[in-house]
Amino acid sequence: MEAFFEWFKVLYDETGINLPFIYDSYDRGRMLDGLWMTIKLSVVCLFFSVVIGVIGAWLQGSAYTWTRRFVNGYIQLFRNTPPLVQLYFFYFAIGSLLPRVATEFGGEAPLLGNFAWAVISLSFFAGAFNVEIFRSGIEAVPESTVEAAEALGFSRLQIYKDITLPLAFRVILPALNNNLVNLVKTTTLAYAIAVPEMLYEANQIWSDNVNVTEMMIFLLIAYFVLVGVLVWGMNRWERAMKIPGYGA
Amino acid sequence: MSWTEDQPMVSVRDVHKSFGELEVLKGVSLDVMKGEVICIIGPSGSGKSTLIRCINALNDIQQGSILVEGIEVHDKHLDKLELRKKVGMVFQQYNLFPHKTALENVMMAPIRVLKENKDDVEKSARALIKKVRLEGKENSYPGELSGGQQQRVAIARSLAMKPDVILFDEVTAALDPETVNEVLVTIKDLAEEGMTCILVTHEMGFAREVADHIYFTDRGVIVEHGKPATFFDEAKDPRTKEFLSQIL
Ligand SMILES: Nc1ncnc2c1ncn2[C@@H]1O[C@H](COP(=O)(O)OP(=O)(O)O)[C@@H](O)[C@H]1O
Ligand SMILES: [Mg+2]
């Protein structure tokens, strides 16, 4: 392993291609932290955005006009504004309104840190699209199938959970896939509020080493691989969910 | 008020039902005693489906009364679950849950709705699959079954809830001629075991054979009704005669 790291040092000496995040243990640590933070941010936001999508689509079917209006307002707001502005809004506008709490070191800290705000903001952003995606899937479930469940005594919630969602899921996986890929890419915005994710750490490294070109190429490849893994997983899931004799 | 077996199990009294401006049922009344099989026949669009869908509250009514074992269906505070435990329904298009196997389709409602023990449910579900002569198809998905087979699964699914009365809405109308009979035989078995059945059907030979009583509907009213022998051979109303002459 050491020899491997050394080789990159030699590469730098011989050619000037500088990849300190491989040969330098401090930079390597920063880069791995960044990668890990990006993965963590992506997974947490993926989870919450899907939860928001499922609950939002359920609320859209509510009998109460105001509930439906509220959900539609939320979707419009988050679809029609830039995610970076949303992030700033949450972090600076809402964040400053929240009370500060005492830390164990006797100082004061904001109630929610920048990671938490990034999660909230990005989850709501992707969640708005997910609500629409889930709704389109729900609308594709035949009314007659839902009626059969009603006639068997299923409640509205049971129908949603056992019939509508599982069937809708199969219809929407490609669209969901797309949106979740977008979400992973959008996590780079967290850079703007200093969440130490991959882009942020890469920036730190190129500031110290003046190797912007190398870092940019690396970032491009790293995100390409990261999103590739997600797409591969989603495609496998799509295939595993296929019902014999049903759909295309 | 408590219901006893000497009273009609289903009692429909002067039911009016409109979809917007269109009045589909214009004062329909009929009674079904426990163990009776009644057939509703009539031209397409005369309100047959609407009538039986009102009985299990899939459609609401504007006027009149429907009693199922003494439960008033035309009541804002109707306990739909209580009603649907008593009334099963089989649809023209089967409406099986496409993402569940035949066995799972049968097991789902008793587990989810009646909260019965899974092992017990599986045992009785397997017995029901056998009863509708589909042994060996337990693990097939609906998409892998023929129309006649799917419809028999749908009958088993309905039976799994141990209903007191089953509504059949033209359950053979969507089937290939060669599979119609296998479904009719299944229904006939049920009728012979004493299941209370309300059937909408175009199968006149079958109606004549199994029905205790025939109702002829046209444009939202019951034109004529009677025992099969009298009904088919001594129809009085010209509309009934015309309909019978076309279909027989
Ligand atoms: N959900 C609905 N909305 C509006 N009109 C309906 C609806 N369901 C049925 N109808 C109308 O009610 C009439 C009776 O329909 P239906 O009960 O299905 O007749 P049948 O089963 O005897 O063929 C038809 O004119 C049909 O178009
Ligand atoms: Mg009909």
XYZ file of C-alpha atoms and ligand atoms in Angstrom:
524
model
C 0.000 0.000 0.000
C 2.791 2.386 0.954
C 4.482 1.625 -2.379
C 1.259 2.507 -4.137
C 1.064 5.861 -2.361
C 4.763 6.470 -3.064
C 4.196 5.878 -6.747
C 1.901 8.911 -6.886
C 4.524 10.975 -5.169
C 6.987 9.916 -7.861
C 4.337 10.672 -10.479
C 4.151 14.217 -9.090
C 7.949 14.645 -9.051
C 8.348 13.272 -12.571
C 5.302 14.751 -14.379
C 3.872 17.476 -12.167
C 0.496 15.673 -11.909
C -0.296 16.346 -8.278
C -2.700 14.001 -6.482
C -1.929 14.724 -2.813
C -5.202 13.147 -1.666
C -3.596 9.822 -2.570
C -0.030 10.103 -1.358
C -0.482 12.527 1.505
C -2.152 10.974 4.523
C -3.624 14.281 5.782
C -5.178 15.153 2.415
C -6.266 11.547 2.011
C -8.094 11.803 5.314
C -9.834 15.005 4.215
C -10.882 13.498 0.909
C -12.252 10.341 2.546
C -14.124 12.459 5.076
C -15.571 14.441 2.181
C -16.571 11.316 0.296
C -18.143 9.861 3.400
C -20.001 13.113 4.060
C -21.339 13.149 0.490
C -22.533 9.560 0.836
C -24.099 10.295 4.219
C -25.789 13.428 2.942
C -27.062 11.598 -0.147
C -28.434 8.603 1.730
C -30.137 10.673 4.435
C -31.655 13.057 1.863
C -32.716 10.154 -0.375
C -34.499 8.611 2.554
C -36.287 11.752 3.710
C -37.163 12.896 0.192
C -38.849 9.544 -0.505
C -40.683 9.748 2.829
C -41.849 13.252 1.900
C -42.910 11.964 -1.521
C -44.949 9.105 -0.037
C -46.623 11.221 2.637
C -47.176 14.185 0.300
C -48.836 12.024 -2.341
C -51.055 10.534 0.367
C -52.044 13.993 1.601
C -52.799 15.058 -1.963
C -55.568 12.464 -1.946
C -57.047 13.996 1.207
C -60.688 14.970 1.373
C -59.722 18.359 2.863
C -59.247 21.121 0.312
C -56.769 22.961 2.527
C -54.555 19.940 2.966
C -54.363 19.526 -0.807
C -53.703 23.248 -1.284
C -50.944 23.183 1.275
C -49.194 20.265 -0.472
C -49.587 21.911 -3.871
C -48.208 25.185 -2.515
C -45.200 23.365 -1.137
C -44.553 21.667 -4.489
C -44.826 24.915 -6.434
C -42.535 26.760 -4.056
C -39.772 24.177 -4.157
C -40.024 23.375 -7.847
C -40.012 26.966 -8.984
C -37.117 28.353 -6.938
C -33.388 27.570 -7.211
C -32.213 24.962 -4.725
C -29.254 27.161 -3.735
C -31.630 29.971 -2.771
C -33.693 27.449 -0.785
C -30.574 26.311 1.028
C -29.571 29.876 1.899
C -33.116 30.611 2.959
C -33.177 27.709 5.397
C -29.673 28.244 6.717
C -29.595 32.034 7.033
C -33.252 33.085 7.299
C -34.823 30.274 9.298
C -31.598 29.275 11.038
C -31.166 32.746 12.510
C -34.709 32.717 13.902
C -34.117 29.579 15.923
C -32.886 29.880 19.506
C -29.228 29.206 20.221
C -28.373 26.485 22.684
C -25.595 26.257 25.237
C -22.774 23.869 24.356
C -20.918 21.680 26.799
C -17.918 24.001 26.467
C -19.899 26.905 27.890
C -20.349 28.643 24.557
C -23.418 28.966 22.359
C -24.219 27.151 19.158
C -27.107 27.204 16.682
C -29.860 24.700 17.396
C -29.267 23.044 14.035
C -25.879 22.767 12.366
C -25.123 23.192 8.689
C -25.389 19.454 7.970
C -28.912 19.393 9.429
C -29.936 22.392 7.349
C -28.525 20.833 4.207
C -30.523 17.659 4.912
C -33.729 19.601 5.531
C -33.350 21.849 2.525
C -32.286 19.183 0.023
C -34.896 16.698 1.273
C -37.676 19.212 0.772
C -36.265 20.136 -2.613
C -36.131 16.549 -3.933
C -39.272 15.682 -1.943
C -41.348 18.184 -3.940
C -40.481 16.341 -7.123
C -41.030 12.999 -5.432
C -44.581 13.955 -4.435
C -45.399 14.601 -8.079
C -43.698 11.393 -9.154
C -45.556 9.310 -6.583
C -48.812 10.992 -7.501
C -48.382 10.087 -11.158
C -47.750 6.472 -10.130
C -50.798 6.411 -7.888
C -52.948 7.759 -10.688
C -51.765 4.890 -12.878
C -53.222 2.313 -10.447
C -56.649 1.294 -11.798
C -59.593 2.515 -9.755
C -61.096 -0.979 -10.067
C -58.166 -2.571 -8.214
C -58.613 -0.091 -5.389
C -62.347 -0.814 -5.346
C -61.713 -4.528 -5.017
C -59.666 -3.806 -1.900
C -62.367 -1.485 -0.571
C -64.973 -4.191 -1.093
C -62.783 -6.523 0.978
C -62.872 -4.063 3.857
C -59.416 -2.485 3.493
C -59.151 0.991 4.982
C -57.838 3.916 2.948
C -54.449 3.690 4.629
C -54.231 -0.082 4.147
C -55.078 0.302 0.474
C -52.390 2.955 0.078
C -49.779 0.862 1.833
C -50.576 -2.602 0.482
C -52.014 -1.961 -2.970
C -51.508 1.520 -4.364
C -47.924 2.188 -3.303
C -46.452 -1.179 -4.301
C -48.114 -0.921 -7.715
C -47.249 2.754 -8.130
C -43.629 2.047 -7.202
C -43.217 -0.188 -10.197
C -44.502 2.465 -12.544
C -42.441 5.315 -11.163
C -39.054 3.673 -10.607
C -37.492 5.186 -13.755
C -38.683 8.702 -12.845
C -37.732 8.231 -9.208
C -34.341 6.962 -10.302
C -33.857 10.151 -12.282
C -34.813 12.439 -9.442
C -32.606 10.639 -6.944
C -29.646 10.939 -9.310
C -30.387 14.641 -9.451
C -30.490 14.780 -5.684
C -27.052 13.197 -5.320
C -25.678 15.752 -7.753
C -27.400 18.573 -5.897
C -25.705 17.642 -2.603
C -22.696 19.630 -3.908
C -24.692 22.750 -3.074
C -24.145 22.013 0.600
C -20.656 23.360 -0.127
C -22.225 26.811 -0.036
C -23.014 26.531 3.674
C -19.681 24.858 4.445
C -20.861 21.297 4.888
C -17.569 19.411 4.492
C -18.680 17.165 1.654
C -16.573 16.055 -1.287
C -16.572 19.313 -3.240
C -15.799 21.321 -0.120
C -12.858 19.108 0.844
C -11.576 19.106 -2.731
C -11.633 22.896 -2.623
C -9.587 22.827 0.608
C -7.070 20.559 -1.035
C -6.669 22.618 -4.197
C -6.304 25.786 -2.143
C -3.376 24.227 -0.279
C -1.768 22.480 -3.248
C -2.741 24.668 -6.205
C -3.784 21.609 -8.242
C -7.174 22.764 -9.455
C -7.099 20.811 -12.717
C -6.315 17.497 -11.058
C -8.972 18.027 -8.384
C -11.609 18.935 -10.960
C -10.889 15.827 -12.991
C -10.962 13.746 -9.848
C -14.295 15.244 -8.732
C -15.864 14.573 -12.101
C -14.793 10.941 -11.991
C -15.746 10.512 -8.328
C -19.302 11.775 -8.891
C -19.577 9.753 -12.078
C -18.750 6.582 -10.156
C -20.955 7.498 -7.194
C -24.012 8.163 -9.363
C -23.169 5.089 -11.443
C -23.406 2.922 -8.324
C -26.778 4.436 -7.465
C -28.118 3.896 -10.985
C -26.846 0.327 -11.015
C -28.553 -0.368 -7.689
C -31.819 1.190 -8.804
C -31.825 -0.785 -12.041
C -31.279 -4.008 -10.161
C -34.110 -3.090 -7.829
C -36.336 -2.314 -10.796
C -35.695 -5.763 -12.190
C -36.241 -7.471 -8.832
C -39.617 -5.740 -8.497
C -40.904 -6.974 -11.833
C -44.110 -8.998 -11.542
C -44.428 -12.034 -13.816
C -47.053 -11.406 -16.460
C -47.585 -7.762 -15.473
C -46.604 -4.598 -17.285
C -43.999 -4.186 -19.982
C -82.779 -3.402 15.970
C -81.429 -6.876 15.637
C -81.707 -8.962 12.536
C -83.044 -12.514 12.603
C -82.918 -15.143 9.889
C -86.623 -14.980 9.129
C -86.117 -11.425 7.898
C -84.533 -10.666 4.520
C -80.732 -10.729 4.660
C -80.685 -7.923 2.125
C -83.618 -5.586 1.865
C -83.596 -2.843 -0.775
C -86.402 -0.305 -0.418
C -87.294 2.382 -2.943
C -83.684 3.193 -3.766
C -82.928 6.256 -5.871
C -79.458 6.871 -7.183
C -78.203 9.628 -9.475
C -74.861 10.449 -11.017
C -75.185 14.203 -11.205
C -78.250 14.908 -13.311
C -78.574 11.329 -14.516
C -80.973 9.276 -12.401
C -79.821 5.679 -12.732
C -82.012 3.973 -10.119
C -85.576 5.221 -9.872
C -87.092 3.513 -6.893
C -85.819 -0.047 -6.778
C -86.947 -2.554 -4.166
C -86.048 -6.184 -3.650
C -85.549 -8.692 -0.836
C -83.094 -11.538 -0.516
C -83.534 -14.187 2.149
C -80.644 -16.119 3.653
C -79.529 -18.896 1.313
C -81.382 -17.451 -1.640
C -79.854 -16.915 -5.061
C -81.278 -14.046 -7.046
C -80.364 -13.026 -10.572
C -80.686 -9.519 -11.934
C -80.938 -9.298 -15.690
C -81.593 -6.461 -18.074
C -80.128 -4.448 -20.926
C -76.762 -2.772 -20.642
C -76.938 0.591 -18.871
C -80.128 -0.257 -16.992
C -78.430 0.197 -13.608
C -77.681 -3.397 -12.598
C -74.068 -2.754 -11.586
C -75.025 0.440 -9.832
C -77.673 -1.387 -7.830
C -75.375 -4.084 -6.490
C -72.559 -1.599 -5.889
C -74.968 0.325 -3.668
C -75.491 -2.763 -1.557
C -71.880 -2.788 -0.364
C -71.612 1.012 -0.345
C -69.226 1.311 -3.283
C -71.857 3.778 -4.512
C -73.908 5.984 -2.224
C -77.627 6.509 -2.723
C -79.719 9.647 -2.546
C -82.959 8.204 -1.295
C -84.397 4.980 0.076
C -83.027 2.308 2.357
C -80.759 -0.707 2.030
C -80.609 -3.064 4.992
C -77.978 -5.795 5.173
C -78.658 -8.010 8.170
C -80.317 -5.010 9.756
C -77.438 -2.618 9.045
C -78.648 0.523 7.264
C -76.286 1.184 4.382
C -77.833 4.590 3.606
C -76.400 6.223 6.711
C -73.626 8.807 7.034
C -72.326 6.965 10.065
C -72.296 3.565 8.395
C -69.505 1.324 9.645
C -68.238 0.274 6.219
C -65.908 -2.338 7.624
C -68.787 -4.044 9.431
C -70.804 -4.044 6.193
C -67.969 -5.325 4.039
C -67.262 -8.192 6.386
C -70.774 -9.396 5.592
C -70.892 -8.652 1.867
C -68.391 -10.080 -0.614
C -68.081 -8.932 -4.194
C -66.752 -10.420 -7.434
C -66.182 -8.099 -10.383
C -66.443 -8.482 -14.131
C -62.732 -7.693 -14.588
C -61.619 -9.906 -11.624
C -59.559 -6.993 -10.188
C -56.998 -9.234 -8.533
C -53.955 -7.610 -6.955
C -51.418 -8.055 -9.766
C -48.355 -7.943 -7.496
C -49.557 -10.820 -5.321
C -49.706 -14.522 -6.110
C -53.018 -16.357 -6.232
C -52.493 -17.596 -2.684
C -51.460 -14.154 -1.409
C -54.502 -12.603 -3.059
C -56.703 -14.947 -1.056
C -54.755 -14.485 2.187
C -54.402 -10.744 2.174
C -57.783 -9.552 3.433
C -58.151 -12.027 6.321
C -54.668 -11.083 7.531
C -54.901 -7.322 7.049
C -58.586 -6.691 7.628
C -59.635 -9.440 10.022
C -56.167 -9.622 11.658
C -56.312 -13.389 11.648
C -53.327 -15.603 12.348
C -51.187 -16.064 9.242
C -50.775 -19.838 9.509
C -54.510 -20.394 9.946
C -55.243 -18.075 7.055
C -52.797 -19.886 4.810
C -54.404 -23.205 5.624
C -57.889 -22.034 4.783
C -56.640 -20.116 1.734
C -55.104 -23.312 0.345
C -58.389 -25.088 0.962
C -60.253 -22.340 -0.889
C -57.866 -22.519 -3.855
C -58.588 -26.222 -3.942
C -62.300 -25.601 -3.715
C -62.216 -23.394 -6.821
C -60.166 -26.137 -8.513
C -56.916 -24.238 -8.829
C -54.592 -26.550 -6.980
C -51.064 -26.069 -8.255
C -51.654 -22.423 -9.172
C -51.076 -21.091 -5.643
C -47.824 -19.373 -6.563
C -48.872 -18.033 -9.952
C -49.323 -14.312 -10.398
C -52.631 -13.089 -11.882
C -50.826 -12.155 -15.098
C -49.883 -15.799 -15.518
C -53.462 -17.083 -15.211
C -56.289 -17.261 -17.734
C -59.364 -15.110 -17.252
C -61.387 -18.008 -15.895
C -58.632 -18.918 -13.466
C -58.285 -15.326 -12.291
C -62.008 -15.090 -11.738
C -61.950 -18.242 -9.609
C -59.116 -16.774 -7.543
C -61.304 -13.681 -7.139
C -64.137 -15.872 -5.874
C -61.786 -17.590 -3.433
C -60.489 -14.193 -2.303
C -64.023 -13.096 -1.575
C -64.847 -16.349 0.243
C -61.787 -15.955 2.461
C -63.587 -13.142 4.264
C -66.422 -15.563 5.115
C -69.131 -13.242 3.820
C -72.811 -13.909 4.425
C -73.793 -12.750 0.943
C -71.782 -12.385 -2.256
C -72.454 -9.950 -5.086
C -71.466 -11.113 -8.576
C -71.366 -8.441 -11.274
C -71.362 -10.099 -14.705
C -68.451 -12.229 -13.632
C -68.362 -14.257 -16.839
C -68.892 -11.384 -19.268
C -65.175 -10.796 -19.850
C -64.294 -14.475 -20.231
C -63.569 -16.598 -23.286
C -66.585 -18.834 -23.995
C -64.653 -21.985 -23.125
C -63.806 -20.744 -19.616
C -67.245 -19.395 -18.745
C -68.413 -22.770 -17.591
C -65.649 -23.390 -15.055
C -66.644 -20.165 -13.279
C -70.365 -20.933 -13.440
C -69.736 -24.367 -11.943
C -67.881 -22.744 -9.059
C -70.770 -20.371 -8.395
C -73.250 -23.203 -8.631
C -71.302 -25.149 -5.997
C -71.545 -22.152 -3.701
C -75.246 -21.755 -4.321
C -75.799 -25.407 -3.509
C -73.902 -25.029 -0.254
C -76.422 -22.368 0.735
C -74.421 -19.203 0.087
C -76.661 -16.188 -0.407
C -75.899 -14.804 -3.849
C -76.938 -11.736 -5.805
C -75.916 -12.193 -9.411
C -75.996 -9.839 -12.338
C -75.715 -12.075 -15.352
C -76.420 -12.547 -19.014
C -76.219 -16.326 -18.749
C -79.922 -17.127 -18.971
C -79.561 -20.898 -18.835
C -77.515 -20.551 -15.691
C -79.963 -18.089 -14.157
C -82.820 -20.420 -14.829
C -80.976 -23.305 -13.246
C -79.622 -21.743 -10.050
C -81.792 -18.715 -9.290
C -84.583 -18.750 -6.757
C -85.813 -15.464 -8.115
C -85.200 -13.381 -11.241
C -85.422 -9.591 -11.459
C -85.588 -7.821 -14.804
C -84.422 -4.203 -14.775
C -84.722 -1.563 -17.451
C -83.768 2.116 -17.221
C -83.488 2.161 -13.466
C -86.642 0.297 -12.500
C -87.518 -3.323 -11.860
C -89.948 -4.090 -14.631
C -90.846 -7.616 -13.688
C -89.717 -10.355 -11.338
C -90.616 -13.880 -10.429
C -89.534 -17.482 -10.023
C -87.414 -18.645 -12.975
C -90.071 -20.933 -14.423
C -92.805 -18.295 -14.435
C -90.421 -15.510 -15.349
C -88.949 -17.135 -18.415
C -92.063 -18.846 -19.720
C -94.813 -16.435 -18.791
C -93.217 -12.975 -18.934
C -95.962 -10.382 -19.097
C -94.302 -7.041 -19.683
C -93.508 -6.312 -23.352
C -90.036 -5.001 -22.406
C -89.206 -8.273 -20.699
C -90.484 -10.239 -23.652
C -88.456 -8.198 -26.075
C -85.296 -8.558 -24.007
C -85.765 -12.305 -23.605
C -86.472 -12.786 -27.285
C -83.198 -11.047 -28.127
C -81.055 -12.915 -25.665
C -82.451 -16.440 -25.686
N -69.477 6.504 -11.909
C -70.419 6.874 -12.788
N -70.547 8.180 -13.133
C -71.498 8.568 -14.006
N -72.364 7.753 -14.593
C -72.296 6.444 -14.297
C -71.311 5.940 -13.385
N -71.492 4.602 -13.286
C -72.515 4.287 -14.090
N -73.004 5.379 -14.703
C -74.153 5.412 -15.624
O -75.237 4.794 -14.994
C -76.007 4.034 -15.896
C -76.155 2.623 -15.380
O -74.897 1.998 -15.380
P -74.670 0.535 -14.837
O -75.198 0.436 -13.465
O -73.227 0.232 -15.024
O -75.553 -0.330 -15.829
P -75.491 -1.883 -16.137
O -74.608 -2.543 -15.137
O -76.910 -2.336 -16.037
O -74.987 -2.014 -17.534
C -75.289 4.130 -17.231
O -75.942 5.102 -18.013
C -73.915 4.591 -16.884
O -73.374 5.373 -17.903
Mg -72.783 -3.556 -15.406
